Amino acid sequence: MAIIAFFQMQTSSFLSISEHLIEKCLNMNSFLEEMNLATSGKQPDGMNDSEQFPVLP
């Protein structure tokens, strides 16, 4: 019985750690997407640079 209780305890702590890490990853991902948009000069709606600034021949 003690072994089962031990494993249940380990599993719940593992799940809470995993949840925390997933949250961190999602936050980092959205942060990186924002940085990428900011540095590339692209518009969030998918407009690229050539549409924004047409290249003259």
Coordinates of C-alpha atoms in Angstrom, one line a residue:
M1 CA 0.0 0.0 0.0
A2 CA 2.8 2.4 0.8
I3 CA 4.4 1.8 -2.6
I4 CA 1.1 2.7 -4.4
A5 CA 0.8 5.9 -2.3
F6 CA 4.4 6.8 -3.2
F7 CA 3.8 6.3 -6.9
Q8 CA 0.6 8.3 -6.8
M9 CA 2.5 11.2 -5.1
Q10 CA 5.3 11.0 -7.7
T11 CA 2.8 11.0 -10.5
S12 CA 0.9 14.1 -9.3
S13 CA 4.1 16.1 -8.7
F14 CA 5.4 15.0 -12.2
L15 CA 2.1 16.2 -13.7
S16 CA 2.3 19.6 -12.0
I17 CA 5.9 20.0 -13.2
S18 CA 4.9 19.0 -16.7
E19 CA 2.0 21.4 -16.7
H20 CA 4.3 24.2 -15.5
L21 CA 6.9 23.4 -18.3
I22 CA 4.2 23.3 -21.0
E23 CA 2.9 26.7 -19.8
K24 CA 6.5 28.1 -20.0
C25 CA 7.0 26.7 -23.5
L26 CA 3.7 28.2 -24.7
N27 CA 4.6 31.5 -23.3
M28 CA 8.0 31.4 -24.9
N29 CA 6.5 30.3 -28.2
S30 CA 4.1 33.3 -28.3
F31 CA 6.9 35.6 -27.2
L32 CA 9.2 34.3 -30.0
E33 CA 6.4 34.7 -32.6
E34 CA 6.0 38.3 -31.5
M35 CA 9.7 38.9 -31.7
N36 CA 9.9 37.3 -35.1
L37 CA 7.1 39.6 -36.4
A38 CA 8.8 42.6 -34.9
T39 CA 12.2 41.8 -36.4
S40 CA 11.1 40.6 -39.8
G41 CA 8.9 43.6 -40.5
K42 CA 6.1 41.4 -41.6
Q43 CA 2.6 42.2 -40.8
P44 CA 0.6 39.8 -38.6
D45 CA -2.0 39.3 -41.3
G46 CA 0.5 37.7 -43.6
M47 CA 1.3 40.7 -45.8
N48 CA 5.0 40.4 -46.9
D49 CA 7.6 43.1 -47.5
S50 CA 7.2 43.2 -51.3
E51 CA 3.4 43.9 -51.0
Q52 CA 4.1 46.6 -48.4
F53 CA 7.0 48.2 -50.3
P54 CA 6.7 47.4 -54.0
V55 CA 10.1 47.1 -55.8
L56 CA 10.4 49.4 -58.7
P57 CA 12.0 48.0 -61.9

